[in-house]
Short mmCIF file of N, CA, C and O in Angstrom, two decimals:
data_model
loop_
_atom_site.label_atom_id
_atom_site.label_comp_id
_atom_site.label_asym_id
_atom_site.label_seq_id
_atom_site.Cartn_x
_atom_site.Cartn_y
_atom_site.Cartn_z
N MET A 19 130.67 -58.84 -31.53
CA MET A 19 129.61 -59.44 -32.33
C MET A 19 129.08 -58.39 -33.29
O MET A 19 128.75 -57.28 -32.90
N ALA A 20 128.97 -58.74 -34.54
CA ALA A 20 128.45 -57.81 -35.55
C ALA A 20 126.93 -57.80 -35.54
O ALA A 20 126.29 -58.79 -35.19
N ILE A 21 126.38 -56.68 -35.92
CA ILE A 21 124.94 -56.58 -36.05
C ILE A 21 124.55 -57.34 -37.31
O ILE A 21 125.16 -57.19 -38.35
N SER A 22 123.53 -58.16 -37.20
CA SER A 22 123.06 -58.94 -38.33
C SER A 22 122.48 -58.02 -39.40
O SER A 22 121.73 -57.11 -39.09
N SER A 23 122.84 -58.28 -40.65
CA SER A 23 122.33 -57.43 -41.72
C SER A 23 120.93 -57.84 -42.14
O SER A 23 120.19 -57.04 -42.67
N GLY A 24 120.56 -59.09 -41.92
CA GLY A 24 119.22 -59.56 -42.24
C GLY A 24 118.29 -59.36 -41.06
O GLY A 24 118.53 -58.54 -40.20
N GLU A 25 117.24 -60.13 -41.04
CA GLU A 25 116.28 -59.99 -39.96
C GLU A 25 116.27 -61.21 -39.04
O GLU A 25 115.34 -61.39 -38.26
N GLU A 26 117.32 -62.04 -39.10
CA GLU A 26 117.39 -63.23 -38.26
C GLU A 26 117.48 -62.87 -36.77
O GLU A 26 117.17 -63.69 -35.92
N TRP A 27 117.87 -61.66 -36.47
CA TRP A 27 117.95 -61.21 -35.08
C TRP A 27 116.57 -61.26 -34.41
O TRP A 27 116.48 -61.44 -33.21
N GLN A 28 115.51 -61.12 -35.19
CA GLN A 28 114.16 -61.10 -34.61
C GLN A 28 113.83 -62.38 -33.87
O GLN A 28 113.09 -62.35 -32.90
N ALA A 29 114.40 -63.50 -34.30
CA ALA A 29 114.14 -64.78 -33.63
C ALA A 29 114.72 -64.81 -32.23
O ALA A 29 114.28 -65.61 -31.40
N ARG A 30 115.69 -63.93 -31.94
CA ARG A 30 116.32 -63.89 -30.62
C ARG A 30 115.78 -62.75 -29.75
O ARG A 30 116.23 -62.56 -28.63
N ALA A 31 114.84 -61.99 -30.28
CA ALA A 31 114.31 -60.83 -29.56
C ALA A 31 113.52 -61.26 -28.33
O ALA A 31 112.74 -62.22 -28.38
N LYS A 32 113.72 -60.57 -27.26
CA LYS A 32 113.03 -60.85 -26.01
C LYS A 32 111.51 -60.67 -26.16
O LYS A 32 110.74 -61.35 -25.51
N CYS A 33 111.10 -59.80 -27.06
CA CYS A 33 109.68 -59.50 -27.23
C CYS A 33 108.97 -60.43 -28.21
O CYS A 33 107.77 -60.29 -28.44
N ARG A 34 109.68 -61.40 -28.76
CA ARG A 34 109.09 -62.24 -29.81
C ARG A 34 107.84 -62.98 -29.34
O ARG A 34 106.99 -63.32 -30.16
N THR A 35 107.71 -63.20 -28.05
CA THR A 35 106.53 -63.90 -27.54
C THR A 35 105.53 -62.94 -26.89
O THR A 35 104.49 -63.37 -26.42
N ALA A 36 105.87 -61.66 -26.88
CA ALA A 36 104.97 -60.67 -26.28
C ALA A 36 103.78 -60.39 -27.19
O ALA A 36 103.87 -60.56 -28.41
N ASP A 37 102.72 -59.95 -26.61
CA ASP A 37 101.55 -59.53 -27.37
C ASP A 37 101.90 -58.21 -28.06
O ASP A 37 102.26 -57.24 -27.39
N PRO A 38 101.80 -58.15 -29.39
CA PRO A 38 102.15 -56.91 -30.10
C PRO A 38 101.37 -55.70 -29.59
O PRO A 38 101.89 -54.58 -29.63
N GLU A 39 100.18 -55.91 -29.10
CA GLU A 39 99.39 -54.80 -28.56
C GLU A 39 100.09 -54.12 -27.38
O GLU A 39 99.86 -52.96 -27.11
N GLU A 40 100.97 -54.87 -26.69
CA GLU A 40 101.70 -54.32 -25.56
C GLU A 40 102.88 -53.44 -25.99
O GLU A 40 103.40 -52.67 -25.20
N LEU A 41 103.32 -53.59 -27.23
CA LEU A 41 104.48 -52.85 -27.72
C LEU A 41 104.10 -51.65 -28.58
O LEU A 41 104.94 -50.81 -28.87
N PHE A 42 102.85 -51.57 -28.95
CA PHE A 42 102.36 -50.47 -29.79
C PHE A 42 101.31 -49.71 -29.00
O PHE A 42 100.11 -49.79 -29.27
N VAL A 43 101.81 -49.01 -27.98
CA VAL A 43 100.95 -48.30 -27.03
C VAL A 43 101.32 -46.83 -27.00
O VAL A 43 102.32 -46.41 -27.57
N GLU A 44 100.53 -46.06 -26.29
CA GLU A 44 100.79 -44.62 -26.17
C GLU A 44 100.85 -44.24 -24.70
O GLU A 44 100.41 -44.98 -23.82
N GLY A 45 101.36 -43.05 -24.44
CA GLY A 45 101.38 -42.49 -23.10
C GLY A 45 102.23 -43.27 -22.12
O GLY A 45 103.27 -43.82 -22.47
N ALA A 46 101.74 -43.34 -20.88
CA ALA A 46 102.50 -43.97 -19.80
C ALA A 46 102.73 -45.46 -20.05
O ALA A 46 103.71 -46.02 -19.56
N ALA A 47 101.89 -46.10 -20.83
CA ALA A 47 102.06 -47.52 -21.13
C ALA A 47 103.36 -47.76 -21.89
O ALA A 47 103.87 -48.88 -21.90
N GLN A 48 103.92 -46.74 -22.52
CA GLN A 48 105.18 -46.90 -23.25
C GLN A 48 106.32 -47.26 -22.31
O GLN A 48 107.23 -47.98 -22.71
N ASN A 49 106.28 -46.78 -21.08
CA ASN A 49 107.34 -47.13 -20.13
C ASN A 49 107.34 -48.62 -19.84
O ASN A 49 108.39 -49.24 -19.72
N ARG A 50 106.15 -49.23 -19.71
CA ARG A 50 106.07 -50.67 -19.50
C ARG A 50 106.58 -51.41 -20.74
O ARG A 50 107.27 -52.41 -20.64
N ALA A 51 106.22 -50.89 -21.91
CA ALA A 51 106.65 -51.52 -23.15
C ALA A 51 108.18 -51.45 -23.29
O ALA A 51 108.82 -52.42 -23.71
N LYS A 52 108.77 -50.32 -22.95
CA LYS A 52 110.23 -50.17 -23.04
C LYS A 52 110.93 -51.13 -22.10
O LYS A 52 112.03 -51.60 -22.40
N ALA A 53 110.31 -51.46 -20.97
CA ALA A 53 110.91 -52.37 -20.01
C ALA A 53 111.12 -53.76 -20.61
O ALA A 53 112.04 -54.48 -20.21
N VAL A 54 110.30 -54.13 -21.57
CA VAL A 54 110.47 -55.43 -22.23
C VAL A 54 111.84 -55.49 -22.90
O VAL A 54 112.45 -56.55 -22.98
N CYS A 55 112.35 -54.37 -23.35
CA CYS A 55 113.63 -54.31 -24.07
C CYS A 55 114.84 -54.45 -23.14
O CYS A 55 115.94 -54.73 -23.62
N THR A 56 114.64 -54.23 -21.86
CA THR A 56 115.75 -54.31 -20.92
C THR A 56 116.36 -55.70 -20.95
O THR A 56 115.67 -56.69 -20.78
N GLY A 57 117.64 -55.76 -21.20
CA GLY A 57 118.35 -57.03 -21.23
C GLY A 57 118.15 -57.84 -22.50
O GLY A 57 118.60 -58.98 -22.58
N CYS A 58 117.50 -57.28 -23.50
CA CYS A 58 117.29 -58.00 -24.76
C CYS A 58 118.62 -58.15 -25.48
O CYS A 58 119.34 -57.16 -25.66
N PRO A 59 118.96 -59.36 -25.94
CA PRO A 59 120.25 -59.57 -26.61
C PRO A 59 120.36 -58.92 -27.99
O PRO A 59 121.46 -58.80 -28.51
N VAL A 60 119.25 -58.51 -28.56
CA VAL A 60 119.29 -57.90 -29.90
C VAL A 60 118.70 -56.49 -29.91
O VAL A 60 118.22 -56.01 -30.93
N ARG A 61 118.80 -55.83 -28.80
CA ARG A 61 118.25 -54.47 -28.68
C ARG A 61 118.86 -53.52 -29.71
O ARG A 61 118.17 -52.71 -30.33
N THR A 62 120.16 -53.62 -29.93
CA THR A 62 120.85 -52.75 -30.88
C THR A 62 120.37 -53.02 -32.30
O THR A 62 120.11 -52.09 -33.06
N GLU A 63 120.25 -54.29 -32.67
CA GLU A 63 119.78 -54.65 -34.01
C GLU A 63 118.36 -54.12 -34.24
O GLU A 63 118.04 -53.61 -35.31
N CYS A 64 117.55 -54.26 -33.22
CA CYS A 64 116.15 -53.81 -33.29
C CYS A 64 116.07 -52.30 -33.51
O CYS A 64 115.35 -51.82 -34.39
N LEU A 65 116.84 -51.56 -32.73
CA LEU A 65 116.84 -50.10 -32.87
C LEU A 65 117.37 -49.69 -34.23
O LEU A 65 116.80 -48.82 -34.90
N ALA A 66 118.45 -50.32 -34.68
CA ALA A 66 119.02 -50.00 -35.99
C ALA A 66 118.00 -50.26 -37.09
O ALA A 66 117.85 -49.46 -38.02
N TYR A 67 117.28 -51.36 -36.99
CA TYR A 67 116.26 -51.69 -37.99
C TYR A 67 115.20 -50.60 -38.04
O TYR A 67 114.84 -50.11 -39.11
N ALA A 68 114.70 -50.20 -36.88
CA ALA A 68 113.64 -49.19 -36.82
C ALA A 68 114.12 -47.85 -37.37
O ALA A 68 113.38 -47.17 -38.09
N LEU A 69 115.35 -47.47 -37.06
CA LEU A 69 115.88 -46.20 -37.55
C LEU A 69 116.16 -46.25 -39.05
O LEU A 69 115.81 -45.31 -39.77
N ASP A 70 116.77 -47.32 -39.52
CA ASP A 70 117.08 -47.43 -40.94
C ASP A 70 115.83 -47.53 -41.81
O ASP A 70 115.83 -47.07 -42.95
N HIS A 71 114.77 -48.13 -41.27
CA HIS A 71 113.54 -48.30 -42.03
C HIS A 71 112.48 -47.25 -41.69
O HIS A 71 111.35 -47.34 -42.16
N ARG A 72 112.86 -46.30 -40.85
CA ARG A 72 111.96 -45.20 -40.47
C ARG A 72 110.61 -45.73 -39.96
O ARG A 72 109.55 -45.25 -40.35
N VAL A 73 110.68 -46.73 -39.08
CA VAL A 73 109.46 -47.30 -38.49
C VAL A 73 108.83 -46.23 -37.62
O VAL A 73 109.50 -45.66 -36.74
N GLU A 74 107.59 -45.93 -37.86
CA GLU A 74 106.93 -44.82 -37.19
C GLU A 74 106.19 -45.18 -35.90
O GLU A 74 105.89 -44.30 -35.11
N HIS A 75 105.86 -46.44 -35.70
CA HIS A 75 105.04 -46.80 -34.55
C HIS A 75 105.70 -47.88 -33.71
O HIS A 75 106.45 -48.70 -34.21
N GLY A 76 105.39 -47.85 -32.42
CA GLY A 76 105.82 -48.90 -31.52
C GLY A 76 107.16 -48.63 -30.84
O GLY A 76 107.86 -47.68 -31.14
N ILE A 77 107.45 -49.50 -29.91
CA ILE A 77 108.71 -49.47 -29.18
C ILE A 77 109.67 -50.39 -29.92
O ILE A 77 109.36 -51.56 -30.16
N TRP A 78 110.81 -49.88 -30.29
CA TRP A 78 111.85 -50.64 -30.99
C TRP A 78 113.18 -50.33 -30.33
O TRP A 78 113.55 -49.17 -30.19
N GLY A 79 113.89 -51.36 -29.90
CA GLY A 79 115.19 -51.15 -29.29
C GLY A 79 115.13 -50.29 -28.04
O GLY A 79 116.09 -49.62 -27.69
N GLY A 80 114.00 -50.30 -27.37
CA GLY A 80 113.84 -49.53 -26.14
C GLY A 80 113.52 -48.06 -26.35
O GLY A 80 113.54 -47.29 -25.40
N MET A 81 113.24 -47.67 -27.59
CA MET A 81 112.93 -46.27 -27.87
C MET A 81 111.52 -46.12 -28.42
O MET A 81 111.07 -46.92 -29.23
N THR A 82 110.87 -45.06 -27.99
CA THR A 82 109.55 -44.73 -28.51
C THR A 82 109.69 -44.09 -29.88
O THR A 82 110.78 -43.67 -30.28
N GLU A 83 108.57 -44.00 -30.58
CA GLU A 83 108.61 -43.35 -31.89
C GLU A 83 109.03 -41.89 -31.77
O GLU A 83 109.76 -41.36 -32.61
N ARG A 84 108.61 -41.24 -30.71
CA ARG A 84 108.98 -39.83 -30.51
C ARG A 84 110.48 -39.69 -30.31
O ARG A 84 111.13 -38.80 -30.88
N ALA A 85 111.06 -40.58 -29.51
CA ALA A 85 112.50 -40.54 -29.27
C ALA A 85 113.28 -40.83 -30.55
O ALA A 85 114.30 -40.20 -30.83
N ARG A 86 112.78 -41.79 -31.34
CA ARG A 86 113.46 -42.11 -32.61
C ARG A 86 113.38 -40.93 -33.57
O ARG A 86 114.37 -40.61 -34.24
N ARG A 87 112.22 -40.28 -33.65
CA ARG A 87 112.09 -39.11 -34.54
C ARG A 87 113.08 -38.03 -34.13
O ARG A 87 113.73 -37.40 -34.97
N GLY A 88 113.21 -37.80 -32.83
CA GLY A 88 114.16 -36.80 -32.34
C GLY A 88 115.59 -37.17 -32.71
O GLY A 88 116.38 -36.31 -33.13
N LEU A 89 115.94 -38.42 -32.57
CA LEU A 89 117.28 -38.87 -32.92
C LEU A 89 117.53 -38.70 -34.42
O LEU A 89 118.59 -38.22 -34.83
N LEU A 90 116.55 -39.04 -35.23
CA LEU A 90 116.70 -38.87 -36.67
C LEU A 90 116.85 -37.40 -37.05
O LEU A 90 117.63 -37.07 -37.94
N ARG A 91 116.14 -36.52 -36.36
CA ARG A 91 116.27 -35.07 -36.63
C ARG A 91 117.65 -34.55 -36.22
O ARG A 91 118.23 -33.72 -36.90
N ARG A 92 118.16 -35.04 -35.09
CA ARG A 92 119.47 -34.57 -34.60
C ARG A 92 120.62 -35.10 -35.44
O ARG A 92 121.70 -34.50 -35.46
N ARG A 93 120.43 -36.24 -36.10
CA ARG A 93 121.51 -36.85 -36.88
C ARG A 93 121.06 -37.11 -38.32
O ARG A 93 121.03 -38.24 -38.79
N PRO A 94 120.72 -36.06 -39.07
CA PRO A 94 120.17 -36.24 -40.42
C PRO A 94 121.17 -36.80 -41.44
O PRO A 94 120.76 -37.28 -42.49
N THR A 95 122.45 -36.75 -41.13
CA THR A 95 123.44 -37.20 -42.11
C THR A 95 123.75 -38.70 -41.99
O THR A 95 124.49 -39.23 -42.82
N VAL A 96 123.20 -39.36 -40.99
CA VAL A 96 123.46 -40.80 -40.83
C VAL A 96 122.74 -41.55 -41.95
O VAL A 96 121.53 -41.44 -42.10
N THR A 97 123.50 -42.29 -42.73
CA THR A 97 122.91 -43.05 -43.83
C THR A 97 122.66 -44.50 -43.46
O THR A 97 121.84 -45.17 -44.08
N SER A 98 123.37 -45.01 -42.45
CA SER A 98 123.17 -46.39 -41.99
C SER A 98 123.30 -46.43 -40.47
O SER A 98 124.40 -46.37 -39.93
N TRP A 99 122.16 -46.53 -39.81
CA TRP A 99 122.19 -46.65 -38.35
C TRP A 99 122.79 -47.98 -37.95
O TRP A 99 123.45 -48.08 -36.93
N ARG A 100 122.59 -49.00 -38.77
CA ARG A 100 123.17 -50.30 -38.47
C ARG A 100 124.68 -50.18 -38.38
O ARG A 100 125.30 -50.63 -37.42
N ALA A 101 125.30 -49.54 -39.37
CA ALA A 101 126.75 -49.38 -39.38
C ALA A 101 127.22 -48.52 -38.20
O ALA A 101 128.21 -48.84 -37.54
N LEU A 102 126.51 -47.43 -37.94
CA LEU A 102 126.88 -46.54 -36.84
C LEU A 102 126.80 -47.26 -35.49
O LEU A 102 127.73 -47.19 -34.68
N LEU A 103 125.71 -47.98 -35.26
CA LEU A 103 125.55 -48.66 -33.98
C LEU A 103 126.50 -49.84 -33.85
O LEU A 103 126.97 -50.14 -32.76
N GLU A 104 126.82 -50.51 -34.96
CA GLU A 104 127.79 -51.60 -34.93
C GLU A 104 129.17 -51.06 -34.54
O GLU A 104 129.86 -51.64 -33.72
N THR A 105 129.54 -49.94 -35.12
CA THR A 105 130.83 -49.32 -34.80
C THR A 105 130.86 -48.90 -33.33
O THR A 105 131.85 -49.13 -32.64
N ALA A 106 129.77 -48.30 -32.86
CA ALA A 106 129.71 -47.87 -31.46
C ALA A 106 129.82 -49.07 -30.52
O ALA A 106 130.53 -48.99 -29.51
N ARG A 107 129.16 -50.16 -30.85
CA ARG A 107 129.23 -51.35 -29.99
C ARG A 107 130.63 -51.93 -29.99
O ARG A 107 131.16 -52.30 -28.95
N THR A 108 131.28 -51.97 -31.15
CA THR A 108 132.64 -52.48 -31.24
C THR A 108 133.58 -51.64 -30.39
O THR A 108 134.41 -52.17 -29.66
N GLU A 109 133.44 -50.32 -30.48
CA GLU A 109 134.28 -49.42 -29.68
C GLU A 109 134.02 -49.62 -28.19
O GLU A 109 134.95 -49.60 -27.39
N HIS A 110 132.78 -49.82 -27.83
CA HIS A 110 132.42 -50.01 -26.42
C HIS A 110 133.00 -51.32 -25.87
O HIS A 110 133.43 -51.39 -24.73
N GLU A 111 133.03 -52.36 -26.71
CA GLU A 111 133.49 -53.67 -26.27
C GLU A 111 135.00 -53.82 -26.35
O GLU A 111 135.55 -54.75 -25.78
N ARG A 112 135.69 -52.91 -27.05
CA ARG A 112 137.14 -53.00 -27.22
C ARG A 112 137.84 -52.73 -25.89
O ARG A 112 137.52 -51.77 -25.20
N PRO A 113 138.81 -53.59 -25.53
CA PRO A 113 139.57 -53.33 -24.29
C PRO A 113 140.32 -52.01 -24.37
O PRO A 113 140.75 -51.60 -25.45
N ALA A 114 140.47 -51.37 -23.25
CA ALA A 114 141.20 -50.10 -23.19
C ALA A 114 142.68 -50.34 -23.49
O ALA A 114 143.16 -51.47 -23.45
N ALA A 115 143.39 -49.27 -23.78
CA ALA A 115 144.83 -49.37 -24.04
C ALA A 115 145.50 -50.09 -22.89
O ALA A 115 145.16 -49.90 -21.73
N GLY A 116 146.43 -50.94 -23.20
CA GLY A 116 147.11 -51.71 -22.17
C GLY A 116 146.56 -53.12 -22.07
O GLY A 116 147.04 -53.93 -21.30
N GLY A 117 145.50 -53.42 -22.83
CA GLY A 117 145.01 -54.78 -22.89
C GLY A 117 144.09 -55.21 -21.76
O GLY A 117 143.80 -56.39 -21.62
N HIS A 118 143.66 -54.30 -20.93
CA HIS A 118 142.72 -54.70 -19.88
C HIS A 118 141.47 -53.82 -19.94
O HIS A 118 141.50 -52.74 -20.51
N LEU A 119 140.43 -54.32 -19.38
CA LEU A 119 139.18 -53.59 -19.36
C LEU A 119 139.21 -52.55 -18.26
O LEU A 119 139.86 -52.74 -17.23
N PRO A 120 138.49 -51.44 -18.44
CA PRO A 120 138.43 -50.44 -17.38
C PRO A 120 137.92 -51.07 -16.09
O PRO A 120 137.00 -51.88 -16.10
N GLY A 121 138.56 -50.75 -15.00
CA GLY A 121 138.16 -51.29 -13.71
C GLY A 121 138.87 -52.57 -13.33
O GLY A 121 138.77 -53.02 -12.21
N GLN A 122 139.56 -53.18 -14.29
CA GLN A 122 140.31 -54.40 -13.99
C GLN A 122 141.67 -54.03 -13.44
O GLN A 122 142.26 -53.03 -13.81
N ALA A 123 142.18 -54.89 -12.59
CA ALA A 123 143.54 -54.68 -12.08
C ALA A 123 144.54 -54.93 -13.19
O ALA A 123 144.33 -55.77 -14.06
N CYS A 124 145.62 -54.17 -13.18
CA CYS A 124 146.65 -54.33 -14.22
C CYS A 124 147.55 -55.49 -13.94
O CYS A 124 147.79 -55.90 -12.90
#
């Protein structure tokens, strides 16, 4: 599945019905906010959006603003997080050589 280039992914976000005040918190409350992202079907799209748009506040894609800033500092040459994360997801979902998934019987 490709990452959506628009913002239609937001309609499928697990947090769409959450109180925004719960997602824009500080300190230990951030761990509870990150838990909302667990199992979200558009977590990758959300994170890519926040990184590409340099969103400074809130939990996006399961990452705090501090974690996102660190990632941006470590990877300054990335021009499109959407493209990078889409490629990574495609590679992760691709069956291993031989046509079967890791852990499957041959």
